[in-house]
Coordinates of C-alpha atoms in Angstrom, one line a residue:
Chain B
M1 CA 39.5 -40.6 -30.6
E2 CA 37.2 -41.9 -33.4
G3 CA 34.5 -44.3 -32.2
M4 CA 34.9 -43.1 -28.6
S5 CA 31.6 -42.2 -27.1
S6 CA 31.1 -38.7 -25.8
D7 CA 27.6 -39.2 -24.4
T8 CA 29.0 -40.3 -21.1
L9 CA 31.4 -38.7 -18.8
G10 CA 32.9 -41.0 -16.2
A11 CA 30.0 -42.7 -14.4
R12 CA 27.4 -40.2 -15.6
R13 CA 25.5 -39.7 -18.8
V14 CA 26.0 -36.2 -20.2
A15 CA 22.2 -35.9 -20.6
D16 CA 21.8 -36.4 -16.8
L17 CA 24.7 -34.1 -15.9
R18 CA 23.1 -31.3 -17.9
L19 CA 20.3 -31.3 -15.4
D20 CA 22.8 -30.0 -12.8
F21 CA 22.8 -26.8 -14.8
P22 CA 19.7 -24.6 -14.5
V23 CA 20.2 -23.0 -17.9
F24 CA 19.9 -26.4 -19.6
R25 CA 17.4 -28.0 -17.1
D26 CA 15.0 -25.1 -17.6
A27 CA 15.4 -24.7 -21.3
G28 CA 14.4 -28.3 -22.1
E29 CA 15.0 -29.9 -25.5
H30 CA 14.9 -26.8 -27.5
A31 CA 17.8 -25.1 -25.8
P32 CA 20.3 -23.5 -28.2
A33 CA 23.5 -25.4 -28.5
Y34 CA 25.8 -23.4 -26.3
L35 CA 29.3 -23.7 -27.9
D36 CA 30.9 -20.6 -26.4
S37 CA 32.3 -22.1 -23.2
A38 CA 35.8 -21.1 -24.0
A39 CA 34.6 -17.6 -23.4
T40 CA 32.4 -18.2 -20.4
S41 CA 31.1 -21.5 -19.0
Q42 CA 27.7 -22.2 -17.6
R43 CA 27.4 -22.9 -13.8
P44 CA 25.8 -25.8 -12.0
A45 CA 23.2 -25.1 -9.4
R46 CA 25.4 -26.2 -6.5
V47 CA 28.0 -23.6 -7.4
L48 CA 25.3 -20.9 -7.4
D49 CA 23.9 -22.4 -4.1
A50 CA 27.3 -22.3 -2.5
E51 CA 27.7 -18.6 -3.2
R52 CA 24.2 -17.9 -1.9
E53 CA 24.7 -20.0 1.2
Y54 CA 27.8 -18.1 2.1
L55 CA 26.1 -14.8 1.5
E56 CA 22.9 -15.7 3.4
H57 CA 24.6 -17.3 6.4
H58 CA 28.3 -16.6 6.7
L59 CA 29.0 -13.2 5.2
A60 CA 31.7 -11.4 7.2
P61 CA 35.1 -9.9 6.6
V62 CA 38.1 -12.2 6.4
H63 CA 41.5 -11.9 8.1
R64 CA 40.6 -8.9 10.3
G65 CA 38.8 -8.3 13.6
A66 CA 38.2 -10.9 16.4
S67 CA 34.6 -12.1 16.1
A68 CA 33.6 -15.7 15.7
A69 CA 31.9 -14.6 12.4
V70 CA 35.2 -13.4 11.0
G71 CA 36.7 -16.7 12.1
R72 CA 34.1 -18.7 10.2
S73 CA 34.4 -16.6 7.1
T74 CA 38.2 -16.7 7.2
T75 CA 38.1 -20.5 7.5
L76 CA 35.7 -20.8 4.5
F77 CA 37.9 -18.4 2.5
E78 CA 41.2 -20.3 3.3
D79 CA 39.6 -23.7 3.0
A80 CA 38.4 -22.7 -0.5
R81 CA 42.0 -21.7 -1.3
A82 CA 43.2 -25.2 -0.2
T83 CA 40.5 -26.9 -2.3
V84 CA 41.4 -24.9 -5.5
A85 CA 45.1 -25.2 -4.9
R86 CA 44.8 -29.0 -4.7
F87 CA 42.7 -29.0 -7.8
V88 CA 45.4 -27.2 -9.9
G89 CA 48.3 -28.9 -8.2
A90 CA 49.6 -26.0 -6.2
G91 CA 50.7 -25.6 -2.6
E92 CA 48.3 -23.5 -0.5
R93 CA 50.8 -20.7 -0.2
E94 CA 51.3 -20.9 -4.0
L95 CA 47.8 -19.8 -5.0
V96 CA 47.0 -16.0 -5.0
W97 CA 43.4 -14.9 -5.7
A98 CA 43.1 -12.6 -8.7
E99 CA 40.1 -11.2 -10.6
N100 CA 40.7 -13.6 -13.5
A101 CA 43.6 -14.9 -15.6
T102 CA 44.2 -11.4 -17.1
D103 CA 44.6 -9.9 -13.7
A104 CA 46.9 -12.8 -12.6
L105 CA 49.2 -12.2 -15.6
N106 CA 49.2 -8.5 -14.8
I107 CA 50.2 -9.2 -11.2
V108 CA 53.4 -10.9 -12.5
A109 CA 54.2 -8.3 -15.2
L110 CA 53.6 -5.3 -12.9
G111 CA 55.5 -6.9 -10.1
M112 CA 58.5 -7.3 -12.4
A113 CA 58.1 -3.6 -13.4
D114 CA 58.2 -2.7 -9.7
A115 CA 61.3 -4.8 -9.2
S116 CA 62.9 -3.2 -12.2
A117 CA 62.3 0.2 -10.6
G118 CA 64.2 -1.0 -7.5
L119 CA 61.2 -1.8 -5.3
G120 CA 61.2 -5.0 -3.2
G121 CA 64.8 -4.9 -2.1
A122 CA 67.5 -7.4 -2.8
E123 CA 65.2 -10.4 -2.9
A124 CA 63.2 -8.8 -5.8
S125 CA 66.3 -8.2 -7.9
R126 CA 65.9 -11.5 -9.6
F127 CA 62.8 -10.0 -11.3
A128 CA 64.5 -6.8 -12.3
L129 CA 64.8 -6.3 -16.1
H130 CA 67.5 -4.2 -17.9
P131 CA 67.6 -2.7 -21.4
G132 CA 68.2 -5.4 -23.9
D133 CA 66.7 -8.2 -21.8
E134 CA 64.3 -10.3 -23.8
L135 CA 60.7 -11.3 -23.2
V136 CA 59.5 -14.2 -25.4
V137 CA 55.8 -14.4 -26.3
V138 CA 54.0 -16.5 -28.8
E139 CA 52.3 -14.9 -31.8
A140 CA 49.2 -16.9 -31.0
E141 CA 48.7 -15.5 -27.5
H142 CA 45.5 -14.0 -26.2
H143 CA 46.0 -10.2 -25.7
A144 CA 46.0 -10.9 -22.0
N145 CA 49.3 -12.7 -22.3
L146 CA 50.8 -10.2 -24.7
I147 CA 49.9 -6.7 -23.8
P148 CA 51.2 -6.9 -20.1
W149 CA 54.6 -8.0 -21.6
Q150 CA 54.5 -5.2 -24.2
R151 CA 54.0 -2.7 -21.3
L152 CA 56.7 -4.3 -19.2
A153 CA 59.1 -4.0 -22.2
A154 CA 58.2 -0.4 -22.6
R155 CA 58.8 0.4 -18.9
T156 CA 62.2 -1.4 -18.7
G157 CA 63.8 -1.2 -22.1
A158 CA 63.5 -5.0 -22.5
V159 CA 62.8 -6.3 -26.0
L160 CA 59.8 -8.5 -27.1
R161 CA 60.8 -11.5 -29.1
P162 CA 57.9 -13.3 -30.8
V163 CA 57.6 -17.0 -31.4
R164 CA 56.2 -17.3 -34.9
V165 CA 53.3 -19.6 -35.8
D166 CA 52.8 -21.5 -39.1
A167 CA 49.9 -21.2 -41.6
R168 CA 47.7 -23.3 -39.3
G169 CA 48.5 -21.1 -36.3
L170 CA 50.8 -23.8 -34.7
W171 CA 54.2 -23.7 -33.1
G172 CA 56.5 -25.9 -31.1
P173 CA 59.9 -26.4 -29.5
A174 CA 61.7 -25.6 -32.7
E175 CA 60.0 -22.3 -33.1
L176 CA 60.7 -21.5 -29.5
A177 CA 64.3 -22.5 -29.7
A178 CA 64.8 -20.1 -32.5
V179 CA 64.2 -17.1 -30.2
L180 CA 65.5 -18.3 -26.9
S181 CA 68.8 -16.7 -25.7
P182 CA 70.8 -16.3 -22.5
R183 CA 69.2 -12.9 -22.3
T184 CA 65.6 -14.3 -22.2
R185 CA 64.0 -13.4 -18.9
V186 CA 60.4 -14.3 -19.5
V187 CA 58.8 -17.0 -21.7
A188 CA 55.0 -16.6 -21.8
F189 CA 52.6 -19.0 -23.6
A190 CA 49.2 -20.6 -23.3
E191 CA 48.9 -24.3 -22.5
V192 CA 45.9 -24.4 -24.8
S193 CA 45.3 -21.8 -27.5
N194 CA 41.9 -20.2 -27.2
V195 CA 41.7 -20.0 -31.1
T196 CA 43.6 -23.1 -32.5
G197 CA 43.0 -25.6 -29.7
F198 CA 46.7 -26.4 -29.9
L199 CA 48.0 -28.1 -26.7
A200 CA 51.5 -26.9 -25.9
P201 CA 53.9 -29.6 -24.8
V202 CA 54.6 -27.9 -21.5
A203 CA 57.2 -30.2 -20.0
E204 CA 59.3 -30.3 -23.2
L205 CA 59.1 -26.5 -23.6
V206 CA 60.1 -25.9 -19.9
A207 CA 63.1 -28.2 -20.3
L208 CA 64.1 -26.3 -23.4
V209 CA 63.9 -22.9 -21.6
R210 CA 65.9 -24.2 -18.6
E211 CA 68.6 -25.4 -21.0
R212 CA 68.9 -22.3 -23.3
S213 CA 67.8 -19.5 -21.0
P214 CA 68.6 -20.3 -17.3
E215 CA 67.5 -16.8 -16.3
A216 CA 64.0 -17.0 -17.8
L217 CA 60.8 -17.3 -15.9
V218 CA 58.1 -19.5 -17.6
V219 CA 54.6 -17.9 -17.4
L220 CA 51.8 -20.2 -18.4
D221 CA 48.3 -19.0 -19.4
A222 CA 46.3 -21.9 -18.1
C223 CA 42.9 -20.4 -18.4
Q224 CA 41.9 -22.8 -21.3
S225 CA 43.5 -25.8 -19.7
V226 CA 42.7 -25.8 -16.0
P227 CA 38.9 -26.0 -16.7
H228 CA 39.3 -28.9 -19.2
R229 CA 42.1 -31.3 -18.3
P230 CA 44.1 -32.5 -15.3
S231 CA 46.5 -29.8 -14.0
D232 CA 49.5 -30.3 -11.8
L233 CA 51.1 -26.9 -12.0
A234 CA 53.8 -27.5 -9.4
A235 CA 54.9 -30.7 -11.3
S236 CA 54.7 -28.9 -14.7
G237 CA 57.9 -27.0 -13.8
V238 CA 56.5 -23.6 -14.8
D239 CA 57.2 -20.6 -12.6
F240 CA 53.8 -18.9 -12.8
A241 CA 50.4 -19.8 -14.1
A242 CA 47.1 -18.0 -14.5
F243 CA 43.5 -19.2 -14.7
S244 CA 39.9 -17.8 -14.5
G245 CA 36.9 -19.0 -12.4
H246 CA 34.2 -18.2 -15.0
K247 CA 35.7 -20.6 -17.5
M248 CA 35.6 -23.5 -15.0
L249 CA 31.9 -23.5 -14.1
G250 CA 32.6 -20.9 -11.4
P251 CA 31.8 -17.2 -10.8
N252 CA 33.0 -14.1 -12.7
G253 CA 35.5 -11.9 -10.9
I254 CA 37.6 -14.6 -9.4
G255 CA 40.6 -16.4 -10.7
G256 CA 44.0 -17.6 -9.6
L257 CA 47.7 -16.9 -9.9
Y258 CA 49.9 -19.9 -9.3
G259 CA 53.6 -19.1 -8.5
R260 CA 56.4 -21.2 -7.0
A261 CA 56.5 -20.2 -3.3
E262 CA 60.0 -18.8 -3.3
L263 CA 59.1 -16.6 -6.3
L264 CA 55.8 -15.3 -4.9
D265 CA 57.5 -14.4 -1.6
A266 CA 60.0 -12.3 -3.5
L267 CA 57.8 -10.7 -6.2
P268 CA 56.8 -7.1 -5.3
P269 CA 53.1 -6.6 -4.9
A270 CA 52.0 -4.2 -7.6
R271 CA 48.7 -3.4 -5.9
T272 CA 49.1 -2.5 -2.3
G273 CA 46.8 -1.6 0.6
G274 CA 45.1 -3.2 3.6
S275 CA 45.7 -6.8 4.5
T276 CA 49.0 -7.1 2.5
I277 CA 51.4 -5.8 5.2
T278 CA 53.3 -6.6 8.4
R279 CA 54.6 -3.3 9.6
V280 CA 53.6 0.1 8.3
T281 CA 55.1 3.5 9.2
L282 CA 54.3 6.8 7.6
E283 CA 57.3 6.4 5.4
H284 CA 57.4 2.6 4.7
A285 CA 55.6 -0.7 4.5
E286 CA 56.7 -4.3 4.8
F287 CA 54.7 -7.0 3.2
L288 CA 53.4 -10.4 4.3
P289 CA 54.7 -13.5 2.5
A290 CA 52.6 -15.0 -0.3
P291 CA 49.7 -15.3 -0.9
H292 CA 48.4 -12.5 1.2
R293 CA 51.0 -9.9 0.1
F294 CA 49.1 -9.7 -3.2
E295 CA 45.5 -9.6 -1.8
A296 CA 45.0 -5.9 -1.1
G297 CA 41.7 -4.7 0.2
T298 CA 38.4 -6.6 0.7
Q299 CA 38.4 -9.9 -1.2
P300 CA 35.6 -11.4 -3.2
V301 CA 34.9 -14.1 -0.6
S302 CA 31.6 -15.4 -1.9
Q303 CA 33.1 -15.9 -5.4
V304 CA 36.1 -17.7 -3.8
V305 CA 33.7 -20.0 -1.9
A306 CA 31.7 -20.8 -5.1
L307 CA 34.9 -21.3 -7.1
A308 CA 35.9 -24.0 -4.6
E309 CA 32.5 -25.7 -5.2
A310 CA 33.1 -25.6 -8.9
A311 CA 36.5 -27.3 -8.4
R312 CA 34.9 -30.0 -6.3
Y313 CA 32.2 -30.5 -8.9
L314 CA 34.9 -30.9 -11.7
D315 CA 37.0 -33.1 -9.4
E316 CA 34.1 -35.5 -8.8
L317 CA 33.5 -35.8 -12.6
G318 CA 37.2 -36.5 -12.9
M319 CA 39.4 -34.2 -15.0
A320 CA 40.8 -37.1 -17.1
E321 CA 37.3 -38.0 -18.1
V322 CA 36.5 -34.3 -18.8
A323 CA 39.5 -34.1 -21.1
R324 CA 38.5 -37.4 -22.8
H325 CA 35.0 -36.2 -23.4
E326 CA 36.0 -32.9 -24.8
S327 CA 38.7 -34.3 -27.0
A328 CA 36.2 -36.7 -28.5
L329 CA 33.9 -33.9 -29.3
A330 CA 36.7 -31.8 -30.8
A331 CA 37.8 -34.7 -32.9
R332 CA 34.2 -35.1 -34.1
M333 CA 34.0 -31.4 -35.0
A334 CA 37.5 -31.3 -36.7
E335 CA 36.8 -34.3 -38.8
A336 CA 33.4 -33.0 -40.0
V337 CA 34.6 -29.5 -40.6
A338 CA 37.5 -30.8 -42.8
E339 CA 34.9 -32.4 -45.0
L340 CA 32.9 -29.2 -45.6
P341 CA 33.6 -27.4 -48.9
G342 CA 34.8 -23.9 -48.6
V343 CA 35.5 -24.2 -44.9
R344 CA 39.0 -24.0 -43.5
L345 CA 39.9 -25.5 -40.2
I346 CA 42.4 -23.6 -38.1
G347 CA 44.8 -25.4 -35.8
P348 CA 45.8 -29.1 -35.7
P349 CA 44.5 -31.1 -38.6
P350 CA 42.0 -33.9 -38.0
G351 CA 43.6 -36.9 -36.3
E352 CA 46.0 -34.7 -34.3
E353 CA 45.4 -34.0 -30.6
R354 CA 43.5 -30.8 -29.9
A355 CA 41.6 -29.3 -27.0
G356 CA 37.8 -29.1 -27.1
L357 CA 37.4 -26.3 -29.5
V358 CA 37.6 -25.6 -33.3
S359 CA 37.9 -22.4 -35.1
V360 CA 37.1 -22.1 -38.8
V361 CA 37.2 -19.6 -41.7
V362 CA 34.3 -19.9 -44.2
D363 CA 35.5 -18.7 -47.6
D364 CA 33.8 -15.6 -48.9
V365 CA 31.6 -15.1 -45.8
H366 CA 32.7 -12.9 -42.9
A367 CA 32.8 -14.5 -39.5
H368 CA 30.1 -12.2 -38.2
D369 CA 27.7 -13.3 -40.9
V370 CA 28.6 -16.9 -40.1
G371 CA 27.8 -16.3 -36.4
Q372 CA 24.5 -14.6 -37.2
Y373 CA 23.4 -17.5 -39.4
L374 CA 24.4 -20.1 -36.7
D375 CA 22.7 -18.0 -34.0
E376 CA 19.5 -18.1 -36.0
A377 CA 19.9 -21.9 -36.4
G378 CA 20.1 -22.2 -32.6
V379 CA 23.9 -22.6 -32.3
V380 CA 25.8 -20.2 -30.1
V381 CA 29.4 -19.7 -31.2
R382 CA 32.0 -17.0 -30.9
V383 CA 33.0 -14.9 -33.8
G384 CA 35.7 -12.3 -34.1
H385 CA 39.4 -12.2 -33.4
H386 CA 39.1 -13.8 -29.9
C387 CA 41.5 -11.3 -28.4
A388 CA 44.2 -12.7 -30.6
Q389 CA 44.7 -10.1 -33.4
P390 CA 48.4 -11.0 -34.1
L391 CA 47.4 -14.6 -34.6
H392 CA 44.6 -13.7 -37.0
R393 CA 47.0 -11.4 -38.9
A394 CA 49.4 -14.3 -39.2
L395 CA 46.6 -16.5 -40.6
G396 CA 45.6 -13.7 -43.1
V397 CA 42.1 -13.2 -41.7
T398 CA 40.4 -10.6 -39.6
A399 CA 38.1 -13.0 -37.8
T400 CA 37.2 -16.6 -37.3
T401 CA 34.3 -18.6 -36.0
R402 CA 34.9 -20.7 -32.9
A403 CA 32.9 -23.5 -31.3
S404 CA 34.0 -24.7 -27.9
A405 CA 32.9 -27.6 -25.7
H406 CA 32.7 -28.2 -21.9
V407 CA 31.6 -31.0 -19.6
Y408 CA 27.9 -30.5 -20.6
T409 CA 28.4 -30.4 -24.4
T410 CA 26.7 -33.2 -26.3
E411 CA 27.3 -34.9 -29.6
D412 CA 24.0 -33.6 -30.8
E413 CA 25.1 -30.0 -30.1
V414 CA 28.3 -30.3 -32.1
D415 CA 26.4 -32.1 -34.9
R416 CA 23.9 -29.2 -35.0
F417 CA 26.9 -26.9 -35.3
I418 CA 28.3 -28.9 -38.2
D419 CA 24.9 -29.1 -40.0
A420 CA 24.3 -25.4 -39.7
L421 CA 27.9 -24.5 -40.8
G422 CA 27.3 -26.6 -43.9
G423 CA 24.5 -24.3 -44.9
V424 CA 26.3 -21.0 -44.5
R425 CA 27.8 -20.6 -48.0
R426 CA 24.5 -21.4 -49.8
F427 CA 22.6 -18.9 -47.7
F428 CA 25.0 -16.1 -48.6
G429 CA 25.1 -17.1 -52.3
V430 CA 28.7 -18.1 -52.5
A431 CA 28.4 -21.9 -52.7
G432 CA 29.9 -23.3 -55.9
A433 CA 27.8 -25.3 -58.3
G434 CA 27.3 -28.8 -57.1
E435 CA 28.6 -27.9 -53.6
Q436 CA 26.9 -30.1 -51.1
T437 CA 25.4 -28.1 -48.4
G438 CA 23.9 -28.8 -45.1
V439 CA 20.3 -28.1 -44.1
V440 CA 19.3 -26.0 -41.2
A441 CA 16.4 -27.5 -39.3
Chain G
M1 CA 14.4 -18.7 -41.0
S2 CA 12.2 -15.6 -41.5
G3 CA 14.2 -13.6 -38.9
L4 CA 17.4 -14.1 -40.7
E5 CA 15.8 -13.2 -44.1
G6 CA 14.5 -10.1 -42.5
L7 CA 18.1 -9.2 -41.6
Y8 CA 19.7 -10.3 -44.8
Q9 CA 17.2 -9.0 -47.3
Q10 CA 18.1 -9.8 -50.9
I11 CA 18.9 -6.1 -51.6
I12 CA 21.5 -6.3 -48.8
L13 CA 23.1 -9.5 -50.1
D14 CA 23.2 -7.9 -53.6
H15 CA 24.8 -4.7 -52.3
S16 CA 27.4 -6.7 -50.3
K17 CA 28.6 -8.2 -53.6
A18 CA 28.1 -5.1 -55.8
R19 CA 29.9 -2.8 -53.4
H20 CA 29.1 0.4 -55.2
G21 CA 31.7 3.1 -54.6
D22 CA 34.4 0.6 -53.6
G23 CA 37.7 2.1 -54.6
P24 CA 40.0 5.0 -54.3
L25 CA 39.1 8.7 -54.9
E26 CA 41.4 11.4 -56.3
H27 CA 41.4 15.0 -54.9
A28 CA 39.2 14.2 -51.9
A29 CA 38.0 17.2 -49.9
A30 CA 37.7 15.0 -46.8
E31 CA 38.7 11.6 -45.7
H32 CA 37.9 9.5 -42.6
H33 CA 38.9 6.1 -41.4
E34 CA 36.6 4.1 -39.1
Y35 CA 37.5 0.9 -37.3
N36 CA 35.4 -1.4 -35.2
P37 CA 37.7 -3.1 -32.7
T38 CA 35.2 -5.8 -31.7
C39 CA 35.2 -7.4 -35.2
G40 CA 38.1 -5.8 -37.0
D41 CA 36.0 -4.3 -39.7
E42 CA 37.4 -1.1 -41.1
L43 CA 36.6 1.4 -43.8
T44 CA 38.0 4.7 -45.2
M45 CA 35.5 7.1 -46.7
R46 CA 36.5 9.8 -49.1
I47 CA 34.3 12.6 -50.6
R48 CA 34.9 15.1 -53.4
L49 CA 32.8 18.3 -53.4
D50 CA 31.6 20.6 -56.2
D51 CA 33.4 23.9 -56.8
A52 CA 31.1 25.7 -54.4
G53 CA 31.9 23.2 -51.7
E54 CA 28.1 22.7 -51.2
R55 CA 27.4 19.3 -52.8
I56 CA 29.0 15.8 -52.7
E57 CA 30.2 15.4 -56.3
E58 CA 31.5 11.9 -55.7
L59 CA 32.1 9.6 -52.7
A60 CA 34.1 6.3 -52.5
W61 CA 35.3 4.0 -49.8
Q62 CA 37.8 1.2 -49.3
G63 CA 37.4 -1.3 -46.5
D64 CA 36.9 -4.8 -45.4
G65 CA 34.1 -6.3 -43.2
C66 CA 31.0 -8.3 -42.9
S67 CA 28.2 -8.3 -45.5
I68 CA 26.1 -5.8 -43.5
S69 CA 28.9 -3.2 -43.3
M70 CA 29.9 -3.7 -46.9
A71 CA 26.3 -3.6 -48.2
S72 CA 25.6 -0.5 -46.1
A73 CA 28.5 1.4 -47.6
S74 CA 27.3 0.4 -51.1
A75 CA 23.8 1.6 -50.4
L76 CA 25.1 4.8 -48.9
V77 CA 27.0 5.7 -52.1
D78 CA 23.8 5.2 -54.1
L79 CA 21.9 7.5 -51.8
M80 CA 24.4 10.3 -51.2
A81 CA 26.0 11.0 -54.6
G82 CA 25.0 14.5 -55.7
R83 CA 23.5 15.5 -52.3
T84 CA 24.2 18.8 -50.6
L85 CA 26.1 18.5 -47.2
E86 CA 22.8 19.4 -45.5
E87 CA 20.8 16.7 -47.3
A88 CA 23.4 14.1 -46.6
G89 CA 23.5 15.0 -42.9
E90 CA 19.7 14.8 -42.7
R91 CA 19.8 11.3 -44.2
I92 CA 22.5 10.1 -41.8
D93 CA 20.4 11.3 -38.9
A94 CA 17.4 9.4 -40.3
F95 CA 19.4 6.2 -40.9
R96 CA 20.8 6.4 -37.3
A97 CA 17.3 6.9 -35.9
M98 CA 16.1 3.9 -37.9
L99 CA 18.9 1.7 -36.6
R100 CA 18.2 2.7 -33.0
S101 CA 14.5 1.8 -33.4
Q102 CA 15.0 -1.8 -32.4
G103 CA 12.5 -2.7 -35.1
A104 CA 9.9 -0.2 -34.2
G105 CA 8.2 2.3 -36.4
E106 CA 8.3 2.9 -40.1
P107 CA 11.5 4.1 -41.7
D108 CA 11.3 7.3 -43.9
E109 CA 11.5 5.8 -47.4
E110 CA 11.4 9.2 -49.0
L111 CA 14.6 10.2 -47.3
L112 CA 16.4 6.8 -47.2
E113 CA 15.1 5.1 -50.4
D114 CA 16.7 1.6 -50.7
A115 CA 18.6 2.1 -47.4
I116 CA 15.3 1.2 -45.6
A117 CA 16.3 -2.4 -46.2
F118 CA 18.6 -2.0 -43.2
H119 CA 15.6 -1.5 -40.9
G120 CA 15.8 -5.2 -40.0
V121 CA 19.3 -4.7 -38.7
S122 CA 17.9 -2.6 -35.8
K123 CA 16.6 -5.7 -34.2
Y124 CA 20.1 -7.1 -33.9
V125 CA 21.9 -4.9 -31.4
M126 CA 25.2 -6.5 -32.1
R127 CA 25.0 -5.6 -35.8
V128 CA 24.0 -2.0 -35.6
K129 CA 27.6 -0.9 -35.5
C130 CA 28.2 -2.8 -38.7
A131 CA 25.5 -1.0 -40.6
M132 CA 26.6 2.4 -39.2
L133 CA 30.3 2.0 -40.0
S134 CA 30.3 3.9 -43.4
W135 CA 27.6 6.4 -42.3
V136 CA 29.7 7.4 -39.3
A137 CA 32.7 7.8 -41.6
L138 CA 30.7 10.0 -44.0
E139 CA 29.4 12.0 -41.1
A140 CA 33.0 12.7 -40.0
C141 CA 33.9 13.7 -43.6
L142 CA 31.0 16.2 -43.7
T143 CA 32.2 17.7 -40.5
E144 CA 35.7 18.1 -41.9
A145 CA 34.3 19.5 -45.2
R146 CA 32.2 22.1 -43.3
A147 CA 35.2 23.1 -41.2
T148 CA 37.3 23.6 -44.3
R149 CA 34.5 25.6 -45.9
G150 CA 34.4 27.8 -42.9

């Protein structure tokens, strides 16, 4: 990636593209460097406008009643589904609206718990777990892709089998192969780690699972990949995938669950209520096919409409270009961090592929103090365990400092991060004699 | 970077390295563990009382965390050794009030002594919990000690 410019993104200069975002447009040149997009991304004005336009002119219920207003609102709602489904490479019936990736993963785990309890009839029996069945999760997972599986194991007597990471927080097919068995029923992992920036080789891992564990479902946490690189979920071969709107320039409170159609049609809906059903008696309910069987109650329609606008915006930029831009920034950060004395880079070493984020440990300075120092220097990063305590335990630290990029991130911003990071050890009085340190402007 | 130096005053940076009272304590009358799940900081406070059960004879802590939480525990030990339970409680209340002030007012130096250095922390809402960690742990120890005393 070295030498590759990251001040353009496709046909556009990043400096121009930033004007699409009110937060950068209005802050001018002295805006803090916002390097916490892996937590929540900023939103372009047209995404905010789309939501407001819907609320001001088209607000009405969806999928109920007979008015023309309901018809328009329903069309906008389902057109948005088609747009986002195309964006992630799913069929329209294969995209269920969820609150966020966490919620989407819970829909799968709770549906399997229901199936294990005998709900959903014969078609749901493929999801039923029995004592001794195995659930495989990676030690590096975000808590959102760990705790639902812990709870599912506790409910069913299944056993959790962790894939271990190495000293850099990395893993691969060999580590996965070590825990796969014919009793494996779920394999859950993130396409991009929110801490290490590791890119999982999804196709290779799926092929391995199919060979060793034919009964297993592959569940992909795609919330750090869908916003940053081209996605073709159907082609990837995974069974389920989860993503969040607020990480892809879209609203909070909306995300998606992808599932292969035949699986979604058979998975019991863990949350039930209005809109999910065909025939209801006092004793019994029958459910619609996917996706509507999972969408109980009034849906967040304005957020759905705005999320589709975010998908269109990203699509116009071109996801291959987005990935190239962010990988170039990540390479720049990884190379610079590796040169800083007393700073340890987590995840792939410089020169190896990584997603657009870096996490570091500064020797002898707690991550919260690092974050405070950077904040004062006008650099917004995330500090803490990033909802991945088992990973941090494996790394032997309680917390790390993470800088993450998005479409609007500039070289200048990542350079300000590196400069400020270089001054941390001196400020806290732990820099060794002769240790070259950066200067905070 | 005057703001940052207001937060990390030299006395705080010094305490974060000196860590007074860092270590185990035998024959503790009360012990309490505090954990901050947002950052993973944790600390166990132990106190030993005099024969009458009225006065903190010695206090010590073991923990891991950011410079603010470690320095605060160190300053706490300096302030509290030899205090009665009532005096200690009064100082915890004053420290909490100072940290909730969001930078307003003048801290009570007579009560808090060097611990007034943490007044600057009150302007950083995300760090107030760090400074309070050991003080909350001591407060729980005092409650336990009073319950035992009857």
